[in-house]
CSV table of C-alpha atoms and ligand atoms in Angstrom, one decimal:
chain,number,residue,atom,x,y,z
A,1,UNK,CA,0.0,0.0,0.0
A,2,UNK,CA,1.8,3.2,-1.1
A,3,UNK,CA,-0.4,5.8,0.5
A,4,UNK,CA,-2.6,6.2,3.5
A,5,UNK,CA,-5.0,9.1,4.2
A,6,UNK,CA,-7.4,10.3,6.8
A,7,UNK,CA,-10.5,12.0,5.5
A,8,UNK,CA,-12.9,14.0,7.6
A,9,UNK,CA,-16.4,14.6,6.3
A,10,UNK,CA,-18.0,17.8,7.5
A,11,UNK,CA,-21.0,20.0,6.7
A,12,UNK,CA,-23.7,22.2,8.2
A,13,UNK,CA,-27.3,21.3,9.0
A,14,UNK,CA,-29.2,19.8,6.2
A,15,UNK,CA,-26.2,19.6,3.9
A,16,UNK,CA,-26.8,16.0,2.9
A,17,UNK,CA,-24.2,14.3,5.1
A,18,UNK,CA,-26.2,11.4,6.3
A,19,UNK,CA,-27.7,10.5,2.9
A,20,UNK,CA,-24.2,10.7,1.4
A,21,UNK,CA,-22.7,8.3,3.9
A,22,UNK,CA,-25.6,5.9,3.6
A,23,UNK,CA,-25.3,5.9,-0.2
A,24,UNK,CA,-21.5,5.6,-0.1
A,25,UNK,CA,-21.7,2.7,2.3
A,26,UNK,CA,-24.4,1.0,0.2
A,27,UNK,CA,-22.2,1.3,-2.9
A,28,UNK,CA,-19.1,-0.1,-1.2
A,29,UNK,CA,-21.2,-2.9,0.3
A,30,UNK,CA,-22.5,-3.8,-3.2
A,31,UNK,CA,-18.9,-3.8,-4.5
A,32,UNK,CA,-19.7,-1.2,-7.1
A,33,UNK,CA,-16.9,1.2,-6.5
A,34,UNK,CA,-13.3,1.7,-7.4
A,35,UNK,CA,-12.6,1.1,-3.7
A,36,UNK,CA,-13.4,-1.8,-1.5
A,37,UNK,CA,-14.3,-1.8,2.2
A,38,UNK,CA,-11.3,-2.9,4.4
A,39,UNK,CA,-12.8,-2.2,7.8
A,40,UNK,CA,-16.6,-1.8,8.1
A,41,UNK,CA,-18.0,0.7,10.7
A,42,UNK,CA,-18.3,-0.9,14.2
A,43,UNK,CA,-21.7,0.7,14.8
A,44,UNK,CA,-24.1,0.4,11.9
A,45,UNK,CA,-27.1,2.0,13.6
A,46,UNK,CA,-27.1,5.3,11.6
A,47,UNK,CA,-26.2,3.6,8.3
A,48,UNK,CA,-28.9,1.0,8.7
A,49,UNK,CA,-31.5,3.6,9.6
A,50,UNK,CA,-30.8,5.6,6.5
A,51,UNK,CA,-30.5,2.6,4.2
A,52,UNK,CA,-33.8,1.2,5.5
A,53,UNK,CA,-35.5,4.4,4.4
A,54,UNK,CA,-33.8,4.6,1.0
A,55,UNK,CA,-34.8,1.0,0.1
A,56,UNK,CA,-38.4,2.0,0.7
A,57,UNK,CA,-37.9,5.0,-1.6
A,58,UNK,CA,-38.2,7.5,1.3
A,59,UNK,CA,-35.9,10.2,2.7
A,60,UNK,CA,-34.3,9.8,6.0
A,61,UNK,CA,-34.6,12.2,9.0
A,62,UNK,CA,-32.6,15.0,10.5
A,63,UNK,CA,-29.8,13.8,12.8
A,64,UNK,CA,-30.4,15.0,16.4
A,65,UNK,CA,-27.8,17.6,17.4
A,66,UNK,CA,-26.9,15.9,20.6
A,67,UNK,CA,-26.3,12.6,18.8
A,68,UNK,CA,-22.6,11.9,18.7
A,69,UNK,CA,-22.4,8.8,16.5
A,70,UNK,CA,-19.1,8.6,14.8
A,71,UNK,CA,-18.9,6.4,11.7
A,72,UNK,CA,-15.4,5.3,10.9
A,73,UNK,CA,-14.5,3.0,8.1
A,74,UNK,CA,-11.5,2.1,6.0
A,75,UNK,CA,-11.5,1.7,2.2
A,76,UNK,CA,-8.7,0.8,-0.2
A,77,UNK,CA,-7.7,0.2,-3.8
A,78,UNK,CA,-4.4,-1.3,-5.0
A,79,UNK,CA,-2.5,2.0,-4.2
A,80,UNK,CA,-4.3,3.9,-1.5
A,81,UNK,CA,-5.9,3.3,1.8
A,82,UNK,CA,-8.3,5.9,3.2
A,83,UNK,CA,-9.6,6.0,6.8
A,84,UNK,CA,-12.9,7.9,6.7
A,85,UNK,CA,-14.1,9.7,9.9
A,86,UNK,CA,-17.6,10.8,9.6
A,87,UNK,CA,-19.0,12.3,12.8
A,88,UNK,CA,-22.7,12.1,12.1
A,89,UNK,CA,-23.4,15.0,14.4
A,90,UNK,CA,-26.5,17.1,13.6
A,91,UNK,CA,-25.1,19.9,11.5
A,92,UNK,CA,-25.8,22.3,14.4
A,93,UNK,CA,-22.6,21.1,16.0
A,94,UNK,CA,-20.6,22.6,13.1
A,95,UNK,CA,-22.6,25.9,13.5
A,96,UNK,CA,-21.5,25.8,17.2
A,97,UNK,CA,-17.8,25.5,16.3
A,98,UNK,CA,-18.1,28.9,14.6
A,99,UNK,CA,-20.6,30.6,16.9
A,100,UNK,CA,-19.1,29.5,20.2
A,101,UNK,CA,-15.5,29.2,19.0
A,102,UNK,CA,-15.1,26.2,21.1
A,103,UNK,CA,-13.6,22.9,19.9
A,104,UNK,CA,-14.1,19.8,21.9
A,105,UNK,CA,-11.1,17.5,22.3
A,106,UNK,CA,-12.6,15.0,19.9
A,107,UNK,CA,-13.2,17.6,17.2
A,108,UNK,CA,-9.7,18.8,17.8
A,109,UNK,CA,-8.4,15.3,17.3
A,110,UNK,CA,-10.5,14.8,14.1
A,111,UNK,CA,-9.4,18.1,12.6
A,112,UNK,CA,-5.7,17.6,13.3
A,113,UNK,CA,-5.6,13.9,12.4
A,114,UNK,CA,-7.2,14.3,8.9
A,115,UNK,CA,-4.9,15.2,6.0
A,116,UNK,CA,-8.0,15.5,3.7
A,117,UNK,CA,-11.2,17.4,4.4
A,118,UNK,CA,-14.5,16.9,2.5
A,119,UNK,CA,-16.8,19.9,3.1
A,120,UNK,CA,-20.4,19.6,1.9
A,121,UNK,CA,-22.1,22.9,1.1
A,122,UNK,CA,-25.8,22.8,-0.1
A,123,UNK,CA,-26.3,25.8,-2.5
A,124,UNK,CA,-30.0,25.5,-2.8
A,125,UNK,CA,-30.5,26.2,0.9
A,126,UNK,CA,-28.4,29.4,0.8
A,127,UNK,CA,-30.6,32.5,0.8
A,128,UNK,CA,-29.7,34.9,-2.1
A,129,UNK,CA,-28.7,38.0,-0.3
A,130,UNK,CA,-27.8,41.2,-2.2
A,131,UNK,CA,-24.4,41.8,-0.8
A,132,UNK,CA,-20.8,41.5,-1.9
A,133,UNK,CA,-20.3,38.1,-0.2
A,134,UNK,CA,-22.8,36.6,-2.7
A,135,UNK,CA,-22.6,39.0,-5.6
A,136,UNK,CA,-19.0,40.2,-5.6
A,137,UNK,CA,-17.9,43.8,-6.2
A,138,UNK,CA,-19.2,44.1,-9.8
A,139,UNK,CA,-22.5,45.5,-8.9
A,140,UNK,CA,-21.7,47.6,-5.9
A,141,UNK,CA,-23.9,50.6,-6.8
A,142,UNK,CA,-26.8,48.3,-7.7
A,143,UNK,CA,-26.4,46.4,-4.4
A,144,UNK,CA,-26.7,49.6,-2.3
A,145,UNK,CA,-30.1,50.2,-3.9
A,146,UNK,CA,-31.2,46.7,-3.0
A,147,UNK,CA,-30.1,46.5,0.6
A,148,UNK,CA,-33.7,45.9,1.6
A,149,UNK,CA,-33.0,42.2,1.1
A,150,UNK,CA,-29.8,42.3,3.1
A,151,UNK,CA,-29.7,40.8,6.6
A,152,UNK,CA,-30.7,43.2,9.2
A,153,UNK,CA,-28.5,41.9,12.0
A,154,UNK,CA,-24.7,41.7,11.8
A,155,UNK,CA,-24.7,37.9,11.7
A,156,UNK,CA,-22.5,35.9,9.5
A,157,UNK,CA,-23.9,35.3,6.0
A,158,UNK,CA,-23.7,31.7,4.7
A,159,UNK,CA,-20.5,32.4,2.7
A,160,UNK,CA,-19.0,34.1,5.7
A,161,UNK,CA,-19.9,31.1,7.9
A,162,UNK,CA,-18.0,28.7,5.6
A,163,UNK,CA,-14.9,30.9,5.5
A,164,UNK,CA,-14.9,31.3,9.2
A,165,UNK,CA,-15.3,27.6,9.7
A,166,UNK,CA,-12.4,26.8,7.4
A,167,UNK,CA,-10.3,29.5,9.1
A,168,UNK,CA,-11.0,28.1,12.5
A,169,UNK,CA,-10.2,24.6,11.3
A,170,UNK,CA,-6.9,25.7,9.8
A,171,UNK,CA,-6.1,27.5,13.1
A,172,UNK,CA,-6.8,24.3,15.0
A,173,UNK,CA,-4.7,22.4,12.5
A,174,UNK,CA,-1.8,24.8,13.2
A,175,UNK,CA,-1.7,26.0,9.6
A,176,UNK,CA,0.0,29.3,9.0
A,177,UNK,CA,-2.1,31.8,7.0
A,178,UNK,CA,1.0,33.0,5.2
A,179,UNK,CA,1.8,29.7,3.5
A,180,UNK,CA,-0.6,28.3,0.8
A,181,UNK,CA,-2.3,25.3,2.3
A,182,UNK,CA,-1.2,21.9,1.1
A,183,UNK,CA,-2.3,19.8,4.0
A,184,UNK,CA,-5.1,19.2,4.5
A,185,UNK,CA,-6.2,18.9,0.9
A,186,UNK,CA,-9.7,20.0,0.5
A,187,UNK,CA,-12.7,18.9,-1.6
A,188,UNK,CA,-15.7,21.2,-1.5
A,189,UNK,CA,-18.8,19.3,-2.7
A,190,UNK,CA,-21.8,21.3,-3.7
A,191,UNK,CA,-24.5,18.9,-2.5
A,192,UNK,CA,-28.1,18.2,-3.8
A,193,UNK,CA,-26.7,19.2,-7.3
A,194,UNK,CA,-29.9,17.8,-8.8
A,195,UNK,CA,-31.9,20.7,-7.2
A,196,UNK,CA,-29.9,23.4,-9.0
A,197,UNK,CA,-31.7,23.1,-12.3
A,198,UNK,CA,-28.5,22.7,-14.4
A,199,UNK,CA,-27.7,20.9,-17.6
A,200,UNK,CA,-27.2,17.2,-17.1
A,201,UNK,CA,-23.5,17.2,-18.0
A,202,UNK,CA,-20.7,19.6,-18.5
A,203,UNK,CA,-21.3,22.3,-15.8
A,204,UNK,CA,-18.0,22.8,-13.9
A,205,UNK,CA,-18.7,22.9,-10.1
A,206,UNK,CA,-16.0,25.5,-9.6
A,207,UNK,CA,-17.8,27.8,-12.0
A,208,UNK,CA,-21.0,27.2,-10.1
A,209,UNK,CA,-19.3,28.0,-6.8
A,210,UNK,CA,-17.8,31.2,-8.3
A,211,UNK,CA,-21.3,32.3,-9.5
A,212,UNK,CA,-23.2,31.4,-6.3
A,213,UNK,CA,-20.6,32.0,-3.6
A,214,UNK,CA,-17.8,34.2,-5.0
A,215,UNK,CA,-16.6,35.1,-1.5
A,216,UNK,CA,-15.9,31.4,-0.8
A,217,UNK,CA,-14.4,30.7,-4.2
A,218,UNK,CA,-12.0,33.6,-3.8
A,219,UNK,CA,-11.0,32.5,-0.3
A,220,UNK,CA,-10.2,29.0,-1.5
A,221,UNK,CA,-8.2,30.4,-4.5
A,222,UNK,CA,-6.2,32.6,-2.2
A,223,UNK,CA,-5.6,30.3,0.7
A,224,UNK,CA,-5.1,26.8,-0.7
A,225,UNK,CA,-2.2,25.9,-2.9
A,226,UNK,CA,-3.2,25.1,-6.5
A,227,UNK,CA,-3.7,21.3,-7.0
A,228,UNK,CA,-4.5,20.8,-3.3
A,229,UNK,CA,-8.2,21.7,-3.4
A,230,UNK,CA,-11.0,21.1,-5.8
A,231,UNK,CA,-14.7,21.7,-6.2
A,232,UNK,CA,-17.1,18.8,-7.1
A,233,UNK,CA,-20.8,18.4,-7.2
A,234,UNK,CA,-22.7,15.7,-5.4
A,235,UNK,CA,-26.2,14.3,-5.8
A,236,UNK,CA,-26.4,11.3,-3.4
A,237,UNK,CA,-30.0,10.6,-4.4
A,238,UNK,CA,-30.2,12.0,-8.0
A,239,UNK,CA,-33.6,13.4,-7.0
A,240,UNK,CA,-35.7,14.7,-4.1
A,241,UNK,CA,-37.3,12.0,-1.9
A,242,UNK,CA,-39.9,12.6,0.8
A,243,UNK,CA,-40.0,11.1,4.3
A,244,UNK,CA,-43.7,10.0,4.1
A,245,UNK,CA,-44.2,9.2,0.5
A,246,UNK,CA,-42.4,6.4,-1.3
A,247,UNK,CA,-40.8,7.0,-4.7
A,248,UNK,CA,-41.6,3.8,-6.6
A,249,UNK,CA,-39.1,4.3,-9.4
A,250,UNK,CA,-36.3,4.9,-6.9
A,251,UNK,CA,-37.3,1.9,-4.9
A,252,UNK,CA,-37.6,-0.5,-7.9
A,253,UNK,CA,-34.3,0.5,-9.4
A,254,UNK,CA,-32.6,0.4,-6.0
A,255,UNK,CA,-30.8,3.2,-4.1
A,256,UNK,CA,-27.4,1.9,-5.3
A,257,UNK,CA,-28.3,2.9,-8.9
A,258,UNK,CA,-29.1,6.5,-7.9
A,259,UNK,CA,-26.9,9.4,-7.4
A,260,UNK,CA,-23.6,10.7,-8.9
A,261,UNK,CA,-20.6,12.9,-8.4
A,262,UNK,CA,-19.9,15.9,-10.7
A,263,UNK,CA,-16.2,15.9,-11.3
A,264,UNK,CA,-14.2,19.2,-11.6
A,265,UNK,CA,-14.5,18.8,-15.4
A,266,UNK,CA,-18.3,18.7,-15.3
A,267,UNK,CA,-18.5,15.0,-16.1
A,268,UNK,CA,-20.9,12.9,-14.0
A,269,UNK,CA,-19.7,9.7,-12.4
A,270,UNK,CA,-22.0,7.2,-10.6
A,271,UNK,CA,-19.1,6.1,-8.4
A,272,UNK,CA,-19.5,8.1,-5.2
A,273,UNK,CA,-16.0,7.2,-4.0
A,274,UNK,CA,-14.8,9.8,-6.5
A,275,UNK,CA,-15.5,12.3,-3.8
A,276,UNK,CA,-13.3,10.7,-1.2
A,277,UNK,CA,-10.3,10.2,-3.4
A,278,UNK,CA,-8.6,13.3,-4.5
B,1,GTP,N1,-32.8,16.5,-4.0
B,1,GTP,C1,-31.9,15.9,-3.2
B,1,GTP,N2,-32.1,15.9,-1.9
B,1,GTP,C2,-31.2,15.3,-1.1
B,1,GTP,C3,-30.0,14.7,-1.6
B,1,GTP,N3,-29.3,14.3,-0.5
B,1,GTP,C4,-30.0,14.6,0.6
B,1,GTP,N4,-31.1,15.2,0.3
B,1,GTP,C5,-32.2,15.7,1.2
B,1,GTP,O1,-31.6,16.8,2.0
B,1,GTP,C6,-32.0,16.7,3.3
B,1,GTP,C7,-30.9,16.7,4.2
B,1,GTP,O2,-30.1,15.5,4.0
B,1,GTP,P1,-29.3,14.8,5.3
B,1,GTP,O3,-28.5,13.8,4.7
B,1,GTP,O4,-30.3,14.4,6.3
B,1,GTP,O5,-28.5,16.1,5.8
B,1,GTP,P2,-27.5,16.2,7.0
B,1,GTP,O6,-26.4,17.0,6.6
B,1,GTP,O7,-27.2,14.8,7.6
B,1,GTP,O8,-28.5,17.0,8.0
B,1,GTP,P3,-28.5,17.1,9.6
B,1,GTP,O9,-28.5,15.7,10.1
B,1,GTP,O10,-29.7,17.9,9.9
B,1,GTP,O11,-27.3,17.8,10.0
B,1,GTP,C8,-33.0,15.5,3.4
B,1,GTP,O12,-34.3,16.0,3.3
B,1,GTP,C9,-32.6,14.7,2.2
B,1,GTP,O13,-33.7,13.9,1.7
B,1,GTP,C10,-29.8,14.7,-3.0
B,1,GTP,O14,-28.8,14.2,-3.5
B,1,GTP,N5,-30.8,15.3,-3.7
B,2,MG,MG1,-27.6,14.0,9.4
């Protein structure tokens, strides 16, 4: 085995973390990925719960914020072994990292141990505010006239939240802001890609990030060293499911046939492990 990595999967509330891990596990279990499972998670409660829902063609539920289930598993191909740490916290815990500026010893360990981070951002849940963090400088005069839609309180906007989160994590990791970041390598995955109403192939996720969250895109371009970060798209389900209504087509075809990753080139790939291998 030539390489060994630790990957930490993170995201805010409702970003699609639990559905992604359920689908990823299901694919690995079915042997339909470039990677194979080396060590399965010790506790399958969370994964079983989400897979049970998906095989019925239904969406799973929100993860309770107090729930501290950690899902750890190891996957490998001929060259690389990856230890995945997926704390299936309710996404509020990640909000808390930023709002309280407190990092528990376990989070500290997870952040420092990982040499790769996978950050899920769900663009369709981000309110479109008329300010420079979402629109950039181009329309400054226009924006002033439209401040009615801006946030009234001085709270962090969504793009500001993601930047603050990454800055805090880099600080915890002991990474100097003066040196372009090489470790950890970072994948930003724009989740629920199917909800964005885009062409089925060929839309580059970085272009989409630049358009929707220019503040975040510029931050990444400035702080991370080229070649050590990338933006992908993710649709774990390929469509919207509902908790109380079964989607017959999804159920008949099987959850393992649904979902895809959008690679930086804009090509779609059904192998969800593309997201965990840089
Ligand atoms: N359309 C669509 N919806 C999705 C997809 N993946 C997840 N969802 C939905 O998005 C919502 C949030 O997904 P979760 O996986 O529960 O998100 P989470 O990040 O675990 O959220 P918390 O547990 O609340 O922190 C659910 O209603 C899912 O059904 C997808 O690929 N496409
Ligand atoms: Mg969850």
